[in-house]
Amino acid sequence: MKQRIIAGNWKMNTRRSEAMLLIESIRHGVDARQIPSSIDVVICPPFLWLENAIEACMGNPALHRSSRSTVRCGAQDCHHEASGAYTGDVSAQMLADIGCTDVIVGHSERRLYHGETNALIARKILAAHAAGLRPIVCVGESAHEREHGATRAVITQQLDELVTGAGSAALNSCIVAYEPLWAIGTGVAASPEQAQDVHALIREQLTAVGAASTPLLYGGSVTAQNAPSLFACPDIDGALIGGASLSADSFLTIIDAAVSAWAE
Ligand code: 13P
């Protein structure tokens, strides 16, 4: 069964009360729908709201109490070491301890504002796996790189360095998200043709290292309006959604588009 994923990355947004309302609305919306088990819904709130989100969506792991809901909760980042003197950081194991299931690693905002390299991101993939989390690994080119015809070279290099650092087997148990930097938060999504073109390249490269079934998500200005045409592309297995995941209505409409595209 091919796994599809609709994931929301809330980034550094929401006050506590807004977050709780949003989690409840998404959970109710998901519970009210018939979502096949081949489609995962994941929300990635800020660290501080994660434990509440997990309790609302998945039950309380400490009390071995589970909810009926199928909304998974992920973090937006984790540290590459298991523990130690890393002030302000959060380990993958800590996330697993509170019941997190997924973690985004290598988002372009982490690469840009925190200087994260492919070598470091590879270590985060390994740390996530060691803690039993599923990494959502982001790759993507800048506007400048695309304008200079370097898209394929940039994506190839990112994947090569991730495979070198983490090993090809690790990529087999990841989700890869293609997020072109020029499409993030701009309102200008990649066209389905542009996205499919890069997804086919990523698929080809992952297939070459034995990771043909790794789900590939598109991210960058995904909306309720453009989701259906993106989901019609053969190598797009879901979406990583920023802005539109901050509204329960638009996030749930994107989930509906996924169900129409992929319900078997
Ligand atoms: P937007 O959907 O707001 O463009 O953000 C995309 C993104 O960065 C998700 O990780």
Tab-separated table of C-alpha atoms and ligand atoms in Angstrom:
chain	number	residue	atom	x	y	z
A	1	MET	CA	0.000	0.000	0.000
A	2	LYS	CA	1.429	3.354	-1.021
A	3	GLN	CA	1.533	5.761	1.940
A	4	ARG	CA	0.413	9.360	1.384
A	5	ILE	CA	0.933	12.139	3.890
A	6	ILE	CA	-0.697	15.498	4.508
A	7	ALA	CA	1.477	17.375	6.987
A	8	GLY	CA	1.045	20.841	8.466
A	9	ASN	CA	4.102	22.825	9.562
A	10	TRP	CA	2.916	25.600	11.842
A	11	LYS	CA	6.417	27.119	12.104
A	12	MET	CA	6.723	29.744	14.904
A	13	ASN	CA	3.032	30.638	14.800
A	14	THR	CA	0.045	30.478	17.181
A	15	ARG	CA	-0.466	31.667	20.711
A	16	ARG	CA	-1.367	28.885	23.119
A	17	SER	CA	-5.135	29.457	22.954
A	18	GLU	CA	-5.133	29.617	19.140
A	19	ALA	CA	-3.101	26.430	18.966
A	20	MET	CA	-5.537	24.555	21.189
A	21	LEU	CA	-8.518	25.687	19.095
A	22	LEU	CA	-6.772	24.755	15.868
A	23	ILE	CA	-5.806	21.300	17.162
A	24	GLU	CA	-9.365	20.619	18.311
A	25	SER	CA	-10.888	21.796	15.013
A	26	ILE	CA	-8.481	19.668	12.969
A	27	ARG	CA	-9.011	16.631	15.177
A	28	HIS	CA	-12.803	16.962	14.981
A	29	GLY	CA	-12.651	17.483	11.223
A	30	VAL	CA	-10.476	14.415	10.746
A	31	ASP	CA	-12.609	12.292	13.081
A	32	ALA	CA	-15.737	13.287	11.142
A	33	ARG	CA	-14.218	12.103	7.848
A	34	GLN	CA	-13.550	8.636	6.484
A	35	ILE	CA	-9.817	8.929	5.937
A	36	PRO	CA	-8.249	5.712	4.671
A	37	SER	CA	-5.272	4.397	6.631
A	38	SER	CA	-3.151	4.904	3.516
A	39	ILE	CA	-3.318	8.677	4.180
A	40	ASP	CA	-1.518	10.017	7.246
A	41	VAL	CA	-2.461	13.404	8.648
A	42	VAL	CA	0.387	14.997	10.621
A	43	ILE	CA	0.474	18.317	12.436
A	44	CYS	CA	3.765	19.908	13.502
A	45	PRO	CA	3.017	22.632	16.055
A	46	PRO	CA	5.734	24.556	17.942
A	47	PHE	CA	7.573	22.448	20.568
A	48	LEU	CA	5.702	24.046	23.464
A	49	TRP	CA	2.267	22.986	22.231
A	50	LEU	CA	3.288	19.471	21.227
A	51	GLU	CA	2.375	17.664	24.385
A	52	ASN	CA	-1.121	19.184	24.402
A	53	ALA	CA	-1.496	18.377	20.708
A	54	ILE	CA	-0.479	14.766	21.304
A	55	GLU	CA	-2.894	14.385	24.168
A	56	ALA	CA	-5.725	15.887	22.089
A	57	CYS	CA	-4.945	13.836	18.985
A	58	MET	CA	-3.363	10.612	20.097
A	59	GLY	CA	-4.079	10.209	23.788
A	60	ASN	CA	-1.580	10.363	26.634
A	61	PRO	CA	1.354	7.949	26.162
A	62	ALA	CA	2.356	8.259	29.842
A	63	LEU	CA	-1.105	7.027	30.855
A	64	HIS	CA	-1.228	4.508	27.992
A	65	ARG	CA	-4.427	6.204	26.967
A	66	SER	CA	-4.988	6.416	23.261
A	67	SER	CA	-7.514	8.405	21.316
A	68	ARG	CA	-9.476	7.174	18.324
A	69	SER	CA	-8.143	9.987	16.195
A	70	THR	CA	-5.693	9.369	13.405
A	71	VAL	CA	-3.910	12.727	13.570
A	72	ARG	CA	-0.191	12.206	14.165
A	73	CYS	CA	1.958	14.853	15.826
A	74	GLY	CA	5.428	15.820	14.675
A	75	ALA	CA	8.098	18.293	15.729
A	76	GLN	CA	9.699	20.889	13.478
A	77	ASP	CA	13.292	19.983	14.337
A	78	CYS	CA	15.441	17.890	16.681
A	79	HIS	CA	19.080	17.849	17.780
A	80	HIS	CA	21.539	15.444	16.171
A	81	GLU	CA	22.917	14.131	19.475
A	82	ALA	CA	20.983	11.907	21.868
A	83	SER	CA	21.746	14.067	24.939
A	84	GLY	CA	24.374	16.379	26.379
A	85	ALA	CA	25.412	19.981	26.911
A	86	TYR	CA	23.359	21.603	24.157
A	87	THR	CA	21.588	24.497	25.821
A	88	GLY	CA	18.168	25.194	24.408
A	89	ASP	CA	18.006	22.120	22.204
A	90	VAL	CA	15.551	19.230	22.123
A	91	SER	CA	16.552	15.636	21.414
A	92	ALA	CA	14.670	13.187	19.242
A	93	GLN	CA	14.297	10.871	22.247
A	94	MET	CA	12.589	13.619	24.266
A	95	LEU	CA	10.123	14.030	21.417
A	96	ALA	CA	9.526	10.293	21.269
A	97	ASP	CA	9.038	10.219	25.049
A	98	ILE	CA	6.049	12.571	24.843
A	99	GLY	CA	4.496	10.598	21.981
A	100	CYS	CA	5.707	12.428	18.876
A	101	THR	CA	5.777	10.233	15.778
A	102	ASP	CA	7.421	12.430	13.148
A	103	VAL	CA	10.029	15.183	12.937
A	104	ILE	CA	10.862	17.648	10.170
A	105	VAL	CA	14.602	17.892	9.529
A	106	GLY	CA	16.526	20.147	7.158
A	107	HIS	CA	13.774	22.657	6.521
A	108	SER	CA	15.162	25.494	4.396
A	109	GLU	CA	14.470	27.941	7.230
A	110	ARG	CA	16.776	25.860	9.460
A	111	ARG	CA	19.373	25.657	6.671
A	112	LEU	CA	19.159	29.431	6.107
A	113	TYR	CA	18.815	30.878	9.611
A	114	HIS	CA	20.725	28.214	11.572
A	115	GLY	CA	23.394	27.260	9.036
A	116	GLU	CA	22.324	23.611	8.845
A	117	THR	CA	24.282	21.552	6.324
A	118	ASN	CA	23.424	18.272	4.615
A	119	ALA	CA	25.991	16.525	6.835
A	120	LEU	CA	24.257	17.807	9.972
A	121	ILE	CA	20.814	16.976	8.600
A	122	ALA	CA	22.020	13.422	7.889
A	123	ARG	CA	22.941	13.123	11.568
A	124	LYS	CA	19.477	14.357	12.537
A	125	ILE	CA	17.949	11.641	10.334
A	126	LEU	CA	19.958	9.036	12.240
A	127	ALA	CA	19.039	10.577	15.609
A	128	ALA	CA	15.357	10.567	14.645
A	129	HIS	CA	15.511	6.921	13.586
A	130	ALA	CA	17.368	5.926	16.763
A	131	ALA	CA	14.477	7.413	18.753
A	132	GLY	CA	11.845	5.722	16.586
A	133	LEU	CA	10.682	8.902	14.859
A	134	ARG	CA	9.928	9.211	11.154
A	135	PRO	CA	11.983	12.046	9.652
A	136	ILE	CA	10.431	14.392	7.085
A	137	VAL	CA	13.567	15.500	5.226
A	138	CYS	CA	13.389	18.741	3.230
A	139	VAL	CA	15.297	19.562	0.050
A	140	GLY	CA	14.855	22.390	-2.433
A	141	GLU	CA	16.560	25.013	-4.585
A	142	SER	CA	16.579	28.811	-4.309
A	143	ALA	CA	15.126	31.178	-6.921
A	144	HIS	CA	18.669	32.105	-7.982
A	145	GLU	CA	19.620	28.448	-8.458
A	146	ARG	CA	16.486	27.779	-10.520
A	147	GLU	CA	17.045	30.872	-12.675
A	148	HIS	CA	20.571	29.644	-13.386
A	149	GLY	CA	19.386	26.186	-14.409
A	150	ALA	CA	20.933	24.554	-11.345
A	151	THR	CA	17.786	22.947	-9.876
A	152	ARG	CA	18.657	19.370	-10.772
A	153	ALA	CA	22.268	19.746	-9.675
A	154	VAL	CA	21.258	21.257	-6.317
A	155	ILE	CA	18.699	18.541	-5.548
A	156	THR	CA	21.105	15.803	-6.650
A	157	GLN	CA	23.841	17.172	-4.410
A	158	GLN	CA	21.514	17.499	-1.414
A	159	LEU	CA	20.347	13.893	-1.775
A	160	ASP	CA	23.885	12.591	-2.429
A	161	GLU	CA	25.191	14.235	0.729
A	162	LEU	CA	22.256	12.971	2.779
A	163	VAL	CA	22.823	9.424	1.511
A	164	THR	CA	26.564	9.723	2.202
A	165	GLY	CA	25.918	10.921	5.758
A	166	ALA	CA	22.942	8.801	6.752
A	167	GLY	CA	23.328	5.751	4.490
A	168	SER	CA	20.909	4.664	1.789
A	169	ALA	CA	18.964	2.410	4.154
A	170	ALA	CA	18.063	5.460	6.269
A	171	LEU	CA	16.463	7.194	3.288
A	172	ASN	CA	14.199	4.183	2.906
A	173	SER	CA	12.495	4.992	6.219
A	174	CYS	CA	12.073	8.720	5.666
A	175	ILE	CA	9.632	11.013	4.004
A	176	VAL	CA	11.280	13.451	1.578
A	177	ALA	CA	9.703	16.875	1.040
A	178	TYR	CA	10.579	18.937	-2.012
A	179	GLU	CA	10.209	22.562	-0.978
A	180	PRO	CA	11.541	25.065	-3.535
A	181	LEU	CA	12.609	28.120	-1.515
A	182	TRP	CA	10.999	30.513	-3.994
A	183	ALA	CA	7.599	28.924	-3.376
A	184	ILE	CA	7.689	28.999	0.443
A	185	GLY	CA	5.373	31.633	1.876
A	186	THR	CA	5.277	33.532	-1.425
A	187	GLY	CA	1.850	32.536	-2.697
A	188	VAL	CA	3.569	31.271	-5.851
A	189	ALA	CA	3.506	27.480	-5.774
A	190	ALA	CA	5.487	25.395	-8.226
A	191	SER	CA	3.265	24.410	-11.134
A	192	PRO	CA	2.295	20.725	-11.185
A	193	GLU	CA	4.742	20.282	-14.111
A	194	GLN	CA	7.625	21.938	-12.239
A	195	ALA	CA	6.906	19.922	-9.096
A	196	GLN	CA	6.476	16.619	-10.957
A	197	ASP	CA	9.719	17.206	-12.861
A	198	VAL	CA	11.740	17.495	-9.622
A	199	HIS	CA	9.792	14.727	-7.892
A	200	ALA	CA	10.597	12.374	-10.786
A	201	LEU	CA	14.288	13.234	-10.345
A	202	ILE	CA	14.100	12.595	-6.586
A	203	ARG	CA	12.262	9.295	-7.207
A	204	GLU	CA	14.935	8.240	-9.697
A	205	GLN	CA	17.734	9.012	-7.251
A	206	LEU	CA	16.044	7.318	-4.319
A	207	THR	CA	15.245	4.280	-6.464
A	208	ALA	CA	18.946	4.031	-7.314
A	209	VAL	CA	19.745	3.679	-3.587
A	210	GLY	CA	16.940	1.216	-2.887
A	211	ALA	CA	14.445	3.740	-1.520
A	212	ALA	CA	11.873	3.693	-4.321
A	213	SER	CA	8.880	3.694	-1.984
A	214	THR	CA	9.913	6.692	0.152
A	215	PRO	CA	6.900	9.051	0.095
A	216	LEU	CA	7.613	12.375	-1.644
A	217	LEU	CA	5.783	15.491	-0.457
A	218	TYR	CA	5.561	18.818	-2.212
A	219	GLY	CA	5.724	21.985	-0.087
A	220	GLY	CA	5.544	25.660	-0.974
A	221	SER	CA	2.335	27.727	-1.098
A	222	VAL	CA	0.063	24.668	-1.187
A	223	THR	CA	-3.565	25.799	-0.879
A	224	ALA	CA	-7.004	24.236	-0.998
A	225	GLN	CA	-7.182	25.562	-4.581
A	226	ASN	CA	-3.949	24.163	-6.019
A	227	ALA	CA	-3.829	20.894	-4.023
A	228	PRO	CA	-5.969	18.829	-6.477
A	229	SER	CA	-3.732	19.539	-9.476
A	230	LEU	CA	-0.570	18.845	-7.456
A	231	PHE	CA	-2.014	15.573	-6.113
A	232	ALA	CA	-2.764	14.459	-9.688
A	233	CYS	CA	1.017	14.221	-10.363
A	234	PRO	CA	2.283	10.639	-10.362
A	235	ASP	CA	5.289	11.259	-8.090
A	236	ILE	CA	3.599	13.531	-5.543
A	237	ASP	CA	2.534	11.525	-2.485
A	238	GLY	CA	1.333	14.365	-0.306
A	239	ALA	CA	2.070	17.864	0.895
A	240	LEU	CA	3.977	19.751	3.578
A	241	ILE	CA	1.841	22.794	4.214
A	242	GLY	CA	2.797	26.003	5.995
A	243	GLY	CA	0.359	28.931	5.909
A	244	ALA	CA	-2.690	26.938	4.824
A	245	SER	CA	-2.254	24.545	7.765
A	246	LEU	CA	-2.976	27.407	10.186
A	247	SER	CA	-6.639	27.392	9.168
A	248	ALA	CA	-8.597	24.248	10.018
A	249	ASP	CA	-10.898	24.889	7.040
A	250	SER	CA	-8.154	25.095	4.450
A	251	PHE	CA	-6.138	22.230	5.988
A	252	LEU	CA	-9.238	19.995	6.031
A	253	THR	CA	-10.080	20.951	2.435
A	254	ILE	CA	-6.563	19.880	1.417
A	255	ILE	CA	-7.139	16.591	3.270
A	256	ASP	CA	-10.384	16.186	1.293
A	257	ALA	CA	-8.435	16.722	-1.933
A	258	ALA	CA	-6.019	13.973	-0.843
A	259	VAL	CA	-8.885	11.598	-0.104
A	260	SER	CA	-10.454	12.289	-3.537
A	261	ALA	CA	-7.102	11.790	-5.246
A	262	TRP	CA	-6.008	8.658	-3.421
A	263	ALA	CA	-8.881	6.829	-1.755
A	264	GLU	CA	-8.838	3.333	-3.196
B	1	13P	P1	3.917	27.695	2.923
B	1	13P	O1	2.879	26.642	2.693
B	1	13P	O2	3.462	28.765	3.877
B	1	13P	O3	4.468	28.238	1.643
B	1	13P	O4	5.155	26.988	3.679
B	1	13P	C1	5.680	25.833	3.147
B	1	13P	C2	6.623	25.242	4.124
B	1	13P	O5	7.706	25.773	4.341
B	1	13P	C3	6.190	24.037	4.847
B	1	13P	O6	7.249	23.453	5.532
